[in-house]
Coordinates of C-alpha atoms in Angstrom, one line a residue:
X1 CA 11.3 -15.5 -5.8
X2 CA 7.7 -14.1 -6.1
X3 CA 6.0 -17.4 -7.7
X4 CA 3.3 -16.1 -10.8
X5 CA 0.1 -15.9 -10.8
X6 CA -2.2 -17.5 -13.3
X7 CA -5.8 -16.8 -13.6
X8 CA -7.5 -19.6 -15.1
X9 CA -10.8 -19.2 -16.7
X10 CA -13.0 -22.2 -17.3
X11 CA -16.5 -22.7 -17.2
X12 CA -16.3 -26.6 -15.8
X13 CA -16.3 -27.1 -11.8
X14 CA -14.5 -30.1 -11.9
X15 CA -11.7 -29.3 -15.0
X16 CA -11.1 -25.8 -13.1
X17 CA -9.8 -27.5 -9.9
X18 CA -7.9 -30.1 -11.7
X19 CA -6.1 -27.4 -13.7
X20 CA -5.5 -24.9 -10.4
X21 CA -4.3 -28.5 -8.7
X22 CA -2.0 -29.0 -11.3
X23 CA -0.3 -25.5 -11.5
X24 CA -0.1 -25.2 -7.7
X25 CA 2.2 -28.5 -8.0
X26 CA 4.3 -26.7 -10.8
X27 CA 4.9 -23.7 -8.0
X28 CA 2.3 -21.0 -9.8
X29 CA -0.2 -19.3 -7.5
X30 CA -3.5 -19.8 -9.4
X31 CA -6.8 -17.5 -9.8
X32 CA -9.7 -19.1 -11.1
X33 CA -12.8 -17.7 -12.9
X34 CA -16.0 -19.6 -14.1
X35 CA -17.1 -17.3 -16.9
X36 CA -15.8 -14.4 -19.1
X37 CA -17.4 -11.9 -16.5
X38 CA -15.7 -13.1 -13.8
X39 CA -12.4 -13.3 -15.9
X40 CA -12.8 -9.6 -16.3
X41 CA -13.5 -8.6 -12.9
X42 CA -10.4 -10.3 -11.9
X43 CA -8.0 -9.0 -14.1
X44 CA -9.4 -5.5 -13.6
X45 CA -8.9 -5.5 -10.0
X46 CA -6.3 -4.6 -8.2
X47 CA -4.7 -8.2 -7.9
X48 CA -1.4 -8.8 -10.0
X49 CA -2.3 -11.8 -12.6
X50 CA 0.5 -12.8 -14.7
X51 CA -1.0 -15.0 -17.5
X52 CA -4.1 -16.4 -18.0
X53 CA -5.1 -19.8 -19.4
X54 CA -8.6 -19.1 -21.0
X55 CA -11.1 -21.5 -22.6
X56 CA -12.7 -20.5 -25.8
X57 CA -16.0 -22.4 -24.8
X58 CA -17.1 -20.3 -21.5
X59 CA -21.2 -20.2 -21.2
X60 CA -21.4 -16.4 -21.5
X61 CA -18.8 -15.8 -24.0
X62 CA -16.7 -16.9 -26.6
X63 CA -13.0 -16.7 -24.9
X64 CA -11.6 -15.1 -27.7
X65 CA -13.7 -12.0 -26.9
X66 CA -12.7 -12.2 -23.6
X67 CA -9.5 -11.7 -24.9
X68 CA -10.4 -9.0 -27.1
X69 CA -11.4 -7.2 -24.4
X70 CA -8.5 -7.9 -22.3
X71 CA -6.5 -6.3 -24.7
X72 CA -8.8 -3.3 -25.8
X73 CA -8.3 -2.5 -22.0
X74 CA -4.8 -2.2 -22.1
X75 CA -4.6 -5.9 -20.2
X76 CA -0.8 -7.3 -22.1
X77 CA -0.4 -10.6 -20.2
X78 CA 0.0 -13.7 -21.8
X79 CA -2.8 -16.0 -22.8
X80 CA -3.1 -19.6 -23.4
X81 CA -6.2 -20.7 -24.8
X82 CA -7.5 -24.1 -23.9
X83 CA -9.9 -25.5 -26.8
X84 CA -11.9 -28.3 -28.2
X85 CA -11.4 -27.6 -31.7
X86 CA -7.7 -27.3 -32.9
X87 CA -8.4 -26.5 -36.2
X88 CA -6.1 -23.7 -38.7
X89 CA -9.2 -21.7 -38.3
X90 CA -9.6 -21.5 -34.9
X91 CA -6.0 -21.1 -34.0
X92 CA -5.7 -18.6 -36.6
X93 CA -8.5 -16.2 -34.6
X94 CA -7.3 -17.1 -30.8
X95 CA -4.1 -15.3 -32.2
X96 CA -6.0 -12.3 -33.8
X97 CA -7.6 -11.7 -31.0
X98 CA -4.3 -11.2 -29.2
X99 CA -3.9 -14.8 -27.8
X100 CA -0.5 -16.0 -27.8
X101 CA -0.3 -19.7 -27.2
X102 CA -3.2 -22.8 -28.0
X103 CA -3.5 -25.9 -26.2
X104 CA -6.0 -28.8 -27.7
X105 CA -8.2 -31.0 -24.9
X106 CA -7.4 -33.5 -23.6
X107 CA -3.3 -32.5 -22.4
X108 CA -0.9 -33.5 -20.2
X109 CA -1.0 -30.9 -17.2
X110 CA 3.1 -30.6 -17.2
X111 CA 2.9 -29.6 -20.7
X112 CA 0.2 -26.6 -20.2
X113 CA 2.7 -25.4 -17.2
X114 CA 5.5 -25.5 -19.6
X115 CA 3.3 -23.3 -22.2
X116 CA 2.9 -20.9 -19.5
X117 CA 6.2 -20.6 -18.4
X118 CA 7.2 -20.7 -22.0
X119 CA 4.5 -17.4 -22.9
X120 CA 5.7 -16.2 -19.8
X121 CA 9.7 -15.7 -21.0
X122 CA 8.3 -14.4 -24.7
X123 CA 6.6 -11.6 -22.8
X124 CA 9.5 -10.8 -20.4
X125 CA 7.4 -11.3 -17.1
X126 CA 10.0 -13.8 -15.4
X127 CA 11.2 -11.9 -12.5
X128 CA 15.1 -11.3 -11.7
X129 CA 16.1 -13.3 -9.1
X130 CA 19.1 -12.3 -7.0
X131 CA 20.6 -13.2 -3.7
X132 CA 23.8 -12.4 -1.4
X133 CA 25.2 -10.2 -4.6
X134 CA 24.1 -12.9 -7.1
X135 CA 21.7 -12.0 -9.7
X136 CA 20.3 -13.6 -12.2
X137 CA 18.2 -11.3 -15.0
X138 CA 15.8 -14.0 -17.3
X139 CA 15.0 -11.2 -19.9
X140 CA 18.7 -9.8 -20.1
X141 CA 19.9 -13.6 -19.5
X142 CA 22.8 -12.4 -17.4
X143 CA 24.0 -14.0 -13.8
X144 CA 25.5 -11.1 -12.7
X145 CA 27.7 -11.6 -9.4
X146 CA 28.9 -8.3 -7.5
X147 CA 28.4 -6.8 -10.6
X148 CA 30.5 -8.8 -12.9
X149 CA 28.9 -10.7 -15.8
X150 CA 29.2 -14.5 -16.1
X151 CA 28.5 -16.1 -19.4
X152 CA 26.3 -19.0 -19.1
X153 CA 25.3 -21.6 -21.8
X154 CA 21.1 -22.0 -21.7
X155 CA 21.7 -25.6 -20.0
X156 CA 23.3 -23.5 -17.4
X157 CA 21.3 -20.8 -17.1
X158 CA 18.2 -22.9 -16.7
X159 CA 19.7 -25.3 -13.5
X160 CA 20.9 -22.0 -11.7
X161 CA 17.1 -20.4 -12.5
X162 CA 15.9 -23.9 -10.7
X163 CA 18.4 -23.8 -7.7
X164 CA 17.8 -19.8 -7.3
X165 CA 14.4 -20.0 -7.3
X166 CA 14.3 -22.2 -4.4
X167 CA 14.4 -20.6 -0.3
X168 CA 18.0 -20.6 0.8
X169 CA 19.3 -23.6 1.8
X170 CA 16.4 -25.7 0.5
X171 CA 17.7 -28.5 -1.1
X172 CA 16.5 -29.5 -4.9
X173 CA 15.6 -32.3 -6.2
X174 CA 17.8 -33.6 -9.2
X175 CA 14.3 -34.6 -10.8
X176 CA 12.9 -31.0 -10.8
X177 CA 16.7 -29.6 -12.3
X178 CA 16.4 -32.2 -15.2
X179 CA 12.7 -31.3 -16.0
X180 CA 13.9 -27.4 -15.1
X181 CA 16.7 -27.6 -17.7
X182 CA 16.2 -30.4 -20.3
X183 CA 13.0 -30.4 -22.6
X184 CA 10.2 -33.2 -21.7
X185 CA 11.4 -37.1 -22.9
X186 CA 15.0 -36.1 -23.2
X187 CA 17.5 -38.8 -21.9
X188 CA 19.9 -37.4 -19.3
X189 CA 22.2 -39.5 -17.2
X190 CA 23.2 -38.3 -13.6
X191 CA 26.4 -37.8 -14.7
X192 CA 25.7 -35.0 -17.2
X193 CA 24.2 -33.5 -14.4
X194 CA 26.7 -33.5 -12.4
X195 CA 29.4 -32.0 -15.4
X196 CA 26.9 -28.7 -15.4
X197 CA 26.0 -28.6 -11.4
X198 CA 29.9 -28.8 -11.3
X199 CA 30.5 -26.2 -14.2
X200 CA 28.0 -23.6 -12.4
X201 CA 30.0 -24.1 -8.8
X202 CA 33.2 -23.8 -10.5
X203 CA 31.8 -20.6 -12.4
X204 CA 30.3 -19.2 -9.4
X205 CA 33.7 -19.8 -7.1
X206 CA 36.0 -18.2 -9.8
X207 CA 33.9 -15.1 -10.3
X208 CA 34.2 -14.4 -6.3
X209 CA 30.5 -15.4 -5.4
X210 CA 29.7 -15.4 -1.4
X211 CA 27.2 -18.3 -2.1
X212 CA 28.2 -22.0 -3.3
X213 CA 26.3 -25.0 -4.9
X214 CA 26.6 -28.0 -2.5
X215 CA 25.9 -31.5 -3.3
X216 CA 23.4 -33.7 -1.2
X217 CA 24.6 -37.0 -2.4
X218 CA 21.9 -38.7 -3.7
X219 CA 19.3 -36.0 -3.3
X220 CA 19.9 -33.1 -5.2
X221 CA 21.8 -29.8 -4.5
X222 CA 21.3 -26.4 -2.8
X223 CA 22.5 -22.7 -2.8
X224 CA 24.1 -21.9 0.5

């Protein structure tokens, strides 16, 4: 799966190359820009950006009117606006100005990539992912094997997004399908994991699937 690309707009050397480190690690391929201008001349090139995480404070322009502009050129993808000031007022005109997410400095890095991914699925921009017959469609929320629909709950559709997403054969981590599929904080025991890892293969198997989840005992489990 093609991973998305963020551009991320941010006036501060040092703040920029923490937040491109940090969604690099959450498996985004990042842009960055140091100023509204810049911003600008990315998204109206010809590279494919798929949301951008804009600060409102940039030294040649107010990010909102970044955003503004974004959107009076016909530029839909999602924004996330990093500010200073989480006031009514200023979250009020992020989202006039066509922003749809706000984040307040400081923040935890994991949570801006979960805002992301989060704007990402309200605007329909996560790509279907499909392989040997077996597709799964994140805007229709089908898995769809040799053409047959397979009902999933939203705990399952989540882990089989995580194990999909990953290069054939590669093994994941039981750490990255608990943060994939349970929300940040949530108490999950290995077991529980286990019950849906086991529902998915047995779901998989029954609707004639050429691909299987295996388990690597005390690692994780893979699509092969």
């Amino acid at each position: 799966m093609t991973s998305h690309r963020v551009l991320v707009v941010e006036d501060d050397p040092g703040l920029r190359a923490i937040l491109a480190r940090g969604l690099r690690e959450e498996d985004f391929d990042v842009l960055t820009a140091g100023d509204g201008a810049g911003a600008l001349r990315a998204l109206r090139s010809q590279t494919r950006v798929d949301a951008v995480v804009l600060d409102i404070g940039l030294p040649d322009s107010d990010g909102r009117d970044v955003c503004h502009a974004m959107r009076a050129a016909g530029i839909d993808v999602p924004v996330v606006f990093l500010t200073a000031h989480n006031t009514l007022p200023d979250r009020l005109s992020g989202f006039t100005a066509g922003g749809d997410d706000f984040l307040a400095k400081p923040f935890h890095l994991v949570e801006l990539a979960a805002r992301v991914r989060a704007a990402l699925r309200r605007a329909g921009r996560e790509p279907a992912v499909e392989s040997s017959g077996v597709r799964l469609d994140p805007v229709a929320h089908i898995l769809r094997v040799h053409g047959r629909d397979v009902p999933l709950t939203p705990t399952e559709f989540r882990l089989m997004a995580c194990v999909m997403a990953a290069a054939p054969g590669t093994v994941v981590r039981r750490r990255a399908l608990l943060r994939a599929a349970w929300p940040e904080g949530a108490r999950v025991s290995d077991n529980t994991l286990d019950q849906y890892m086991a529902r998915l293969r047995r779901k998989l198997r029954e609707a004639g699937g050429g691909q299987a989840i295996s388990t690597v005992r005390g690692v994780g489990y893979r699509l092969s």
